[in-house]
Amino acid sequence: MGVPFVDLKPDHRALEGEIMEAVRKIILQTNFILGEDVKLFEQDFAEYCGRKYAIGVDSGLSALKILLRAYEIGEGDEVIIPANTFVATAAAVTFAGARPVLVDIKPGTYNIDVDKIEAAITERTRAIMPVHLYGIPVDMDPLLEIAKKHNLIVIEDTAQGHGALYKGRRAGSFGDAAGFSFYPAKNLGAAGDAGAIVTDDEQIADRCRWLRNCGSKEKYLHTMEPYNHRLDTIQAAILKIKLPHLDGWSEQRRQAANLYNELLADTEVVTPAIPADTEPVWHLYVVRTKYRAELQKHLTERGIGTAIHYPIPVHEQPFYMENVPLGYKHGDFPVTEEYAAEILSLPMYPAITEAEIREVVDAIKSFVPNKAEMITA
Ligand SMILES: *Cc1c(COP(=O)(O)O)cnc(C)c1O
């Protein structure tokens, strides 16, 4: 039968009428740029995140880039990020002209090892950018304490953590500000590229608003770099319709992850840990195995979609090895490097059924590893 890696069609089918009507209205009104729906979605999203301000932008990467500019982080500055993340986290920092300083992940988890952050701080460090990777919240309390002690800005990369809870509060509400992505496959996805910034700081919110729109405080008065990173009205309208469903979708993802964890408990694969005080939103459900290549092939042959997030750590990406050297080499981040060779993302989306999860699990259980092909790190 097979199970796709991701299938968002059922969620969209359920909202089809509402979405089509909203899009139709905008097309007929032609208020495509910074129309009313952008403001309305920003209000809803700020409230959802427990923040004062939200600023809609055109992607998650733009959100992080704009934030670094708004905080005037650039040349000569350092920003601490996890070694295990999507390349955009590092790209925002190098775009700003600052240096990403990588910190390994905590063994047994996929997130930054908070205990290793202080050793990475120098007199040039301006900010920490934790990533709630796979939708699993970072241990924010000790991280915020370190930031406070060293007077550092905290920008949460919440591109995979929409609505995830840490001690009952939503990811994106802990740092000075946070960046979100609404790339279609993210937990809250647009019908194209989109993103948002959230913060409680009025001055930062204003600067982000100017930076997204040609650096203009008012029309044709450009006080900051003239970028264009606006959120389309159509995307905002679609996001506004989808937002009230996000917590329900997160709950479906949580049930799927719990069932996976339960059914995979006595198998060859290592299931993801759920840290204390967190309610992850499972953007991705990632297991580990020493026999990844073989297992992935076995699952592909049975029509089960899988992916790897991410096969090559940031410091080993060709761009950062050749064009913008970060000053790292293989072996510098042993946990990230070991896990990069073992991680495998299994099918995960709100509409996944119990039968589909059982099919994936049965396929994993029918896998007999050839020990000769085991990864030896
Ligand atoms: C998706 C993602 C981004 C970038 O978002 P885009 O909207 O694709 O630009 C940044 N950080 C992380 C961790 C992501 O997963």
Short mmCIF file of C-alpha atoms and ligand atoms in Angstrom, two decimals:
data_model
loop_
_atom_site.label_atom_id
_atom_site.label_comp_id
_atom_site.label_asym_id
_atom_site.label_seq_id
_atom_site.Cartn_x
_atom_site.Cartn_y
_atom_site.Cartn_z
CA MET A 1 0.00 0.00 0.00
CA GLY A 2 2.67 2.44 1.02
CA VAL A 3 2.77 5.57 3.16
CA PRO A 4 3.93 8.94 1.80
CA PHE A 5 6.54 10.90 3.71
CA VAL A 6 4.13 13.82 3.95
CA ASP A 7 0.56 14.41 2.76
CA LEU A 8 -1.01 17.78 3.42
CA LYS A 9 -3.89 17.35 0.98
CA PRO A 10 -6.49 16.19 3.52
CA ASP A 11 -5.93 19.31 5.68
CA HIS A 12 -6.37 21.56 2.66
CA ARG A 13 -9.38 19.72 1.33
CA ALA A 14 -11.12 20.35 4.64
CA LEU A 15 -10.57 24.12 4.27
CA GLU A 16 -10.96 24.32 0.51
CA GLY A 17 -14.13 26.43 0.41
CA GLU A 18 -12.90 28.96 2.92
CA ILE A 19 -9.46 29.31 1.32
CA MET A 20 -10.80 29.65 -2.22
CA GLU A 21 -13.27 32.32 -1.16
CA ALA A 22 -10.57 34.34 0.62
CA VAL A 23 -8.22 34.13 -2.37
CA ARG A 24 -11.03 35.04 -4.78
CA LYS A 25 -11.86 38.13 -2.72
CA ILE A 26 -8.27 39.35 -2.73
CA ILE A 27 -7.89 38.80 -6.46
CA LEU A 28 -11.04 40.80 -7.15
CA GLN A 29 -10.06 43.56 -4.70
CA THR A 30 -6.44 43.54 -5.99
CA ASN A 31 -5.01 44.46 -2.57
CA PHE A 32 -2.14 42.04 -3.07
CA ILE A 33 0.57 43.88 -1.15
CA LEU A 34 0.29 44.49 2.62
CA GLY A 35 -3.49 44.27 2.42
CA GLU A 36 -5.80 44.06 5.42
CA ASP A 37 -5.30 40.31 5.83
CA VAL A 38 -1.60 40.80 6.56
CA LYS A 39 -2.43 42.94 9.58
CA LEU A 40 -5.22 40.61 10.69
CA PHE A 41 -3.00 37.52 10.47
CA GLU A 42 -0.20 39.34 12.30
CA GLN A 43 -2.59 40.13 15.16
CA ASP A 44 -3.80 36.54 15.36
CA PHE A 45 -0.31 35.09 15.17
CA ALA A 46 1.11 37.46 17.82
CA GLU A 47 -1.72 36.47 20.14
CA TYR A 48 -1.21 32.78 19.38
CA CYS A 49 2.48 33.04 20.27
CA GLY A 50 1.85 35.11 23.40
CA ARG A 51 3.71 38.08 21.93
CA LYS A 52 2.88 41.75 21.46
CA TYR A 53 3.93 42.06 17.81
CA ALA A 54 4.13 39.87 14.75
CA ILE A 55 5.53 41.00 11.41
CA GLY A 56 4.73 38.92 8.36
CA VAL A 57 7.60 38.36 5.93
CA ASP A 58 8.29 36.33 2.80
CA SER A 59 10.20 33.40 4.35
CA GLY A 60 11.72 31.98 7.51
CA LEU A 61 15.21 32.84 6.32
CA SER A 62 14.10 36.45 5.75
CA ALA A 63 12.66 36.58 9.28
CA LEU A 64 16.02 35.65 10.79
CA LYS A 65 18.00 37.91 8.44
CA ILE A 66 15.79 40.90 9.22
CA LEU A 67 16.01 40.25 12.96
CA LEU A 68 19.81 40.22 12.93
CA ARG A 69 19.77 43.53 11.02
CA ALA A 70 17.20 44.99 13.39
CA TYR A 71 19.50 44.18 16.32
CA GLU A 72 22.43 45.59 14.33
CA ILE A 73 24.34 42.35 14.49
CA GLY A 74 26.92 42.16 11.71
CA GLU A 75 30.61 42.43 10.87
CA GLY A 76 32.85 41.39 13.77
CA ASP A 77 30.00 39.85 15.76
CA GLU A 78 29.44 36.22 16.66
CA VAL A 79 26.14 34.38 16.96
CA ILE A 80 25.87 31.00 18.67
CA ILE A 81 23.79 28.41 16.82
CA PRO A 82 23.41 24.63 17.07
CA ALA A 83 25.60 22.46 14.80
CA ASN A 84 22.52 20.38 13.92
CA THR A 85 20.08 22.58 12.01
CA PHE A 86 18.81 23.49 8.59
CA VAL A 87 21.38 25.60 6.76
CA ALA A 88 19.15 28.72 6.91
CA THR A 89 20.02 29.29 10.58
CA ALA A 90 23.69 29.72 9.67
CA ALA A 91 22.85 31.49 6.41
CA ALA A 92 21.03 34.29 8.24
CA VAL A 93 24.15 34.90 10.34
CA THR A 94 26.62 34.87 7.46
CA PHE A 95 24.29 37.08 5.40
CA ALA A 96 24.41 39.62 8.21
CA GLY A 97 28.21 39.50 7.99
CA ALA A 98 28.55 37.93 11.42
CA ARG A 99 30.20 34.62 12.27
CA PRO A 100 28.10 31.61 13.26
CA VAL A 101 29.68 29.87 16.25
CA LEU A 102 28.45 26.30 16.35
CA VAL A 103 27.69 24.31 19.48
CA ASP A 104 27.19 20.54 19.41
CA ILE A 105 23.87 18.93 20.30
CA LYS A 106 23.21 17.18 23.58
CA PRO A 107 23.65 13.40 23.32
CA GLY A 108 20.29 11.64 23.22
CA THR A 109 18.58 14.78 21.85
CA TYR A 110 18.71 16.74 18.61
CA ASN A 111 18.93 20.22 20.13
CA ILE A 112 21.79 22.47 21.22
CA ASP A 113 23.67 21.29 24.30
CA VAL A 114 22.97 24.19 26.62
CA ASP A 115 25.78 23.09 28.94
CA LYS A 116 28.28 23.77 26.14
CA ILE A 117 27.11 27.30 25.30
CA GLU A 118 29.16 29.21 27.86
CA ALA A 119 32.42 27.76 26.59
CA ALA A 120 31.57 29.15 23.12
CA ILE A 121 31.00 32.72 24.30
CA THR A 122 33.69 35.29 23.49
CA GLU A 123 33.80 39.07 23.77
CA ARG A 124 32.41 39.20 20.22
CA THR A 125 29.31 37.13 20.98
CA ARG A 126 26.13 39.16 20.53
CA ALA A 127 23.36 36.60 20.34
CA ILE A 128 22.27 33.00 20.78
CA MET A 129 19.98 31.50 18.15
CA PRO A 130 18.48 28.27 19.53
CA VAL A 131 16.52 26.09 17.11
CA HIS A 132 13.54 24.05 18.29
CA LEU A 133 14.50 21.35 15.83
CA TYR A 134 11.92 18.81 14.65
CA GLY A 135 9.39 20.69 16.83
CA ILE A 136 11.07 19.65 20.09
CA PRO A 137 11.59 22.68 22.36
CA VAL A 138 15.08 23.65 23.50
CA ASP A 139 15.72 23.71 27.27
CA MET A 140 15.14 27.47 27.40
CA ASP A 141 15.45 28.31 31.13
CA PRO A 142 19.19 27.61 31.51
CA LEU A 143 19.81 29.11 28.06
CA LEU A 144 18.05 32.35 29.02
CA GLU A 145 20.04 32.47 32.24
CA ILE A 146 23.32 32.25 30.30
CA ALA A 147 22.11 34.95 27.89
CA LYS A 148 21.18 37.24 30.76
CA LYS A 149 24.49 36.70 32.54
CA HIS A 150 26.47 37.59 29.39
CA ASN A 151 24.05 40.24 28.13
CA LEU A 152 23.24 38.39 24.91
CA ILE A 153 20.22 38.69 22.64
CA VAL A 154 18.20 35.50 22.16
CA ILE A 155 16.55 34.95 18.76
CA GLU A 156 14.60 31.70 18.58
CA ASP A 157 14.57 29.91 15.23
CA THR A 158 11.05 28.56 15.55
CA ALA A 159 10.74 27.48 11.90
CA GLN A 160 9.93 23.92 13.04
CA GLY A 161 8.32 24.68 16.40
CA HIS A 162 4.97 26.42 15.82
CA GLY A 163 2.99 26.03 19.02
CA ALA A 164 5.42 23.68 20.78
CA LEU A 165 5.24 24.04 24.56
CA TYR A 166 8.05 24.40 27.08
CA LYS A 167 6.83 24.62 30.67
CA GLY A 168 3.39 25.48 29.33
CA ARG A 169 4.57 28.39 27.15
CA ARG A 170 4.86 28.44 23.41
CA ALA A 171 8.17 28.25 21.58
CA GLY A 172 8.93 31.67 20.16
CA SER A 173 7.80 33.45 23.34
CA PHE A 174 11.03 33.04 25.34
CA GLY A 175 13.76 35.00 23.61
CA ASP A 176 13.93 38.68 22.68
CA ALA A 177 12.38 37.71 19.36
CA ALA A 178 11.69 34.69 17.17
CA GLY A 179 11.58 33.86 13.48
CA PHE A 180 9.02 31.50 11.95
CA SER A 181 8.77 29.85 8.54
CA PHE A 182 5.46 29.09 6.84
CA TYR A 183 7.06 27.07 4.06
CA PRO A 184 4.19 24.81 2.91
CA ALA A 185 5.43 21.68 4.70
CA LYS A 186 6.05 23.45 8.03
CA ASN A 187 3.47 22.83 10.77
CA LEU A 188 1.71 26.03 9.76
CA GLY A 189 2.26 26.33 6.03
CA ALA A 190 1.29 28.88 3.39
CA ALA A 191 0.52 28.14 -0.25
CA GLY A 192 4.04 29.20 -1.12
CA ASP A 193 6.85 30.89 0.79
CA ALA A 194 6.07 32.94 3.89
CA GLY A 195 7.40 33.67 7.38
CA ALA A 196 6.99 35.86 10.43
CA ILE A 197 8.87 37.62 13.19
CA VAL A 198 7.46 37.90 16.72
CA THR A 199 8.70 40.09 19.57
CA ASP A 200 7.50 42.19 22.51
CA ASP A 201 9.96 44.98 21.70
CA GLU A 202 8.18 47.85 19.96
CA GLN A 203 11.36 49.38 18.55
CA ILE A 204 12.52 46.07 17.09
CA ALA A 205 9.04 45.45 15.67
CA ASP A 206 9.12 48.85 13.94
CA ARG A 207 12.58 48.24 12.50
CA CYS A 208 11.53 44.82 11.21
CA ARG A 209 8.47 46.37 9.58
CA TRP A 210 10.65 48.96 7.85
CA LEU A 211 13.27 46.41 6.87
CA ARG A 212 10.74 44.12 5.20
CA ASN A 213 9.37 46.98 3.13
CA CYS A 214 12.20 48.83 1.38
CA GLY A 215 13.56 50.24 4.62
CA SER A 216 10.77 52.76 4.57
CA LYS A 217 9.36 54.25 7.70
CA GLU A 218 6.90 56.08 5.51
CA LYS A 219 6.32 55.91 1.78
CA TYR A 220 9.42 56.99 -0.21
CA LEU A 221 11.39 57.80 2.95
CA HIS A 222 14.04 55.09 3.23
CA THR A 223 15.94 55.10 6.52
CA MET A 224 17.16 51.48 6.44
CA GLU A 225 18.46 49.08 3.73
CA PRO A 226 15.79 48.85 1.04
CA TYR A 227 15.00 45.11 1.01
CA ASN A 228 11.74 43.61 -0.14
CA HIS A 229 10.64 40.84 2.20
CA ARG A 230 6.90 41.50 2.37
CA LEU A 231 4.31 38.83 3.12
CA ASP A 232 1.73 38.53 0.31
CA THR A 233 -1.87 39.32 1.25
CA ILE A 234 -3.03 36.03 -0.26
CA GLN A 235 -0.57 34.05 1.87
CA ALA A 236 -1.61 35.96 4.99
CA ALA A 237 -5.29 35.24 4.30
CA ILE A 238 -4.59 31.52 3.90
CA LEU A 239 -2.46 31.44 7.06
CA LYS A 240 -5.19 33.24 8.96
CA ILE A 241 -7.68 30.55 7.97
CA LYS A 242 -5.29 27.74 8.89
CA LEU A 243 -4.05 29.12 12.22
CA PRO A 244 -7.13 28.13 14.32
CA HIS A 245 -6.54 24.52 13.20
CA LEU A 246 -2.87 24.43 14.18
CA ASP A 247 -3.33 23.11 17.72
CA GLY A 248 -5.59 20.32 16.44
CA TRP A 249 -3.01 19.35 13.84
CA SER A 250 -0.27 19.43 16.51
CA GLU A 251 -2.37 17.10 18.64
CA GLN A 252 -2.70 14.70 15.72
CA ARG A 253 1.06 14.81 15.22
CA ARG A 254 1.55 14.16 18.94
CA GLN A 255 -0.69 11.12 18.86
CA ALA A 256 1.18 9.80 15.84
CA ALA A 257 4.55 10.33 17.57
CA ASN A 258 3.34 8.65 20.76
CA LEU A 259 2.12 5.63 18.81
CA TYR A 260 5.42 5.41 16.91
CA ASN A 261 7.36 5.67 20.18
CA GLU A 262 5.28 2.92 21.73
CA LEU A 263 5.34 0.53 18.78
CA LEU A 264 9.02 1.06 17.98
CA ALA A 265 10.19 0.68 21.57
CA ASP A 266 11.59 -2.83 21.12
CA THR A 267 13.07 -2.48 17.64
CA GLU A 268 16.45 -1.81 16.05
CA VAL A 269 15.77 1.96 15.82
CA VAL A 270 16.26 4.56 18.56
CA THR A 271 13.10 6.64 19.00
CA PRO A 272 13.21 10.39 19.79
CA ALA A 273 13.22 11.34 23.46
CA ILE A 274 10.58 13.71 24.80
CA PRO A 275 12.43 16.10 27.13
CA ALA A 276 10.89 16.90 30.52
CA ASP A 277 8.55 19.92 30.61
CA THR A 278 7.99 19.90 26.85
CA GLU A 279 5.15 19.17 24.47
CA PRO A 280 6.79 18.84 21.06
CA VAL A 281 4.82 19.46 17.87
CA TRP A 282 6.71 16.87 15.78
CA HIS A 283 7.43 18.79 12.63
CA LEU A 284 9.52 15.70 11.91
CA TYR A 285 9.63 12.29 13.54
CA VAL A 286 13.28 11.28 13.49
CA VAL A 287 14.70 7.92 14.55
CA ARG A 288 18.31 6.71 14.58
CA THR A 289 19.83 3.50 13.32
CA LYS A 290 23.32 2.25 12.57
CA TYR A 291 21.85 0.65 9.44
CA ARG A 292 20.29 3.73 7.90
CA ALA A 293 21.10 3.22 4.24
CA GLU A 294 19.83 -0.36 4.34
CA LEU A 295 16.71 0.48 6.33
CA GLN A 296 15.86 3.43 4.10
CA LYS A 297 16.17 1.17 1.04
CA HIS A 298 14.01 -1.49 2.71
CA LEU A 299 11.30 1.10 3.43
CA THR A 300 11.49 2.66 -0.04
CA GLU A 301 10.95 -0.79 -1.58
CA ARG A 302 7.75 -1.04 0.47
CA GLY A 303 6.49 2.35 -0.72
CA ILE A 304 7.25 4.12 2.55
CA GLY A 305 8.55 7.66 2.19
CA THR A 306 11.48 8.72 4.36
CA ALA A 307 13.95 11.61 4.38
CA ILE A 308 17.10 12.74 6.18
CA HIS A 309 17.16 15.99 8.14
CA TYR A 310 19.97 16.72 7.64
CA PRO A 311 22.54 14.47 5.98
CA ILE A 312 25.40 17.01 6.00
CA PRO A 313 25.98 19.23 9.06
CA VAL A 314 26.27 22.97 8.46
CA HIS A 315 30.06 23.10 9.04
CA GLU A 316 30.58 20.45 6.35
CA GLN A 317 28.42 22.07 3.67
CA PRO A 318 30.46 22.89 0.56
CA PHE A 319 29.47 26.56 0.73
CA TYR A 320 30.86 26.87 4.24
CA MET A 321 33.89 24.72 3.51
CA GLU A 322 34.88 26.65 0.39
CA ASN A 323 33.28 30.09 0.16
CA VAL A 324 32.73 31.31 3.69
CA PRO A 325 34.96 29.17 5.91
CA LEU A 326 33.60 28.91 9.44
CA GLY A 327 36.90 27.53 10.70
CA TYR A 328 35.67 24.04 11.56
CA LYS A 329 36.67 20.56 10.46
CA HIS A 330 35.26 17.07 10.65
CA GLY A 331 35.40 15.87 14.24
CA ASP A 332 34.60 19.25 15.82
CA PHE A 333 30.97 18.32 16.57
CA PRO A 334 31.05 14.60 17.28
CA VAL A 335 27.43 14.13 18.37
CA THR A 336 26.01 16.06 15.41
CA GLU A 337 28.31 14.21 13.02
CA GLU A 338 27.49 10.79 14.47
CA TYR A 339 23.75 11.44 14.37
CA ALA A 340 23.89 12.90 10.84
CA ALA A 341 24.93 9.44 9.66
CA GLU A 342 22.16 7.65 11.60
CA ILE A 343 19.04 9.82 11.51
CA LEU A 344 16.02 8.91 9.43
CA SER A 345 12.76 10.87 9.29
CA LEU A 346 9.66 8.67 9.10
CA PRO A 347 6.26 9.68 7.65
CA MET A 348 4.69 12.40 9.84
CA TYR A 349 1.74 14.70 9.11
CA PRO A 350 -1.54 15.48 10.87
CA ALA A 351 -3.70 13.20 8.71
CA ILE A 352 -1.51 10.11 9.08
CA THR A 353 -3.69 7.22 10.26
CA GLU A 354 -3.05 4.55 12.86
CA ALA A 355 -3.08 1.94 10.07
CA GLU A 356 -0.39 3.87 8.19
CA ILE A 357 1.77 4.11 11.30
CA ARG A 358 1.36 0.38 11.89
CA GLU A 359 2.37 -0.26 8.27
CA VAL A 360 5.57 1.78 8.75
CA VAL A 361 6.33 0.01 12.02
CA ASP A 362 5.68 -3.44 10.54
CA ALA A 363 8.01 -2.62 7.67
CA ILE A 364 10.70 -1.59 10.16
CA LYS A 365 10.12 -4.78 12.15
CA SER A 366 10.48 -6.90 9.01
CA PHE A 367 13.91 -5.41 8.42
CA VAL A 368 16.86 -7.68 9.15
CA PRO A 369 20.04 -5.64 9.25
CA ASN A 370 23.11 -6.93 7.51
CA LYS A 371 25.60 -6.29 10.30
CA ALA A 372 28.43 -6.09 7.80
CA GLU A 373 27.01 -2.80 6.51
CA MET A 374 26.69 -1.21 9.92
CA ILE A 375 27.91 2.38 10.10
CA THR A 376 31.14 2.60 11.99
CA ALA A 377 31.59 6.22 12.95
C1 LIG B 1 12.57 25.97 7.17
C2 LIG B 1 13.61 26.48 8.10
C3 LIG B 1 14.16 27.77 7.99
C4 LIG B 1 13.94 28.66 6.80
O1 LIG B 1 12.64 28.84 6.44
P1 LIG B 1 12.28 29.23 4.91
O2 LIG B 1 10.87 29.69 5.02
O3 LIG B 1 12.42 27.98 4.12
O4 LIG B 1 13.21 30.30 4.49
C5 LIG B 1 15.01 28.22 8.97
N1 LIG B 1 15.36 27.43 10.00
C6 LIG B 1 14.89 26.16 10.13
C7 LIG B 1 15.29 25.36 11.32
C8 LIG B 1 14.01 25.65 9.18
O5 LIG B 1 13.55 24.40 9.31
#
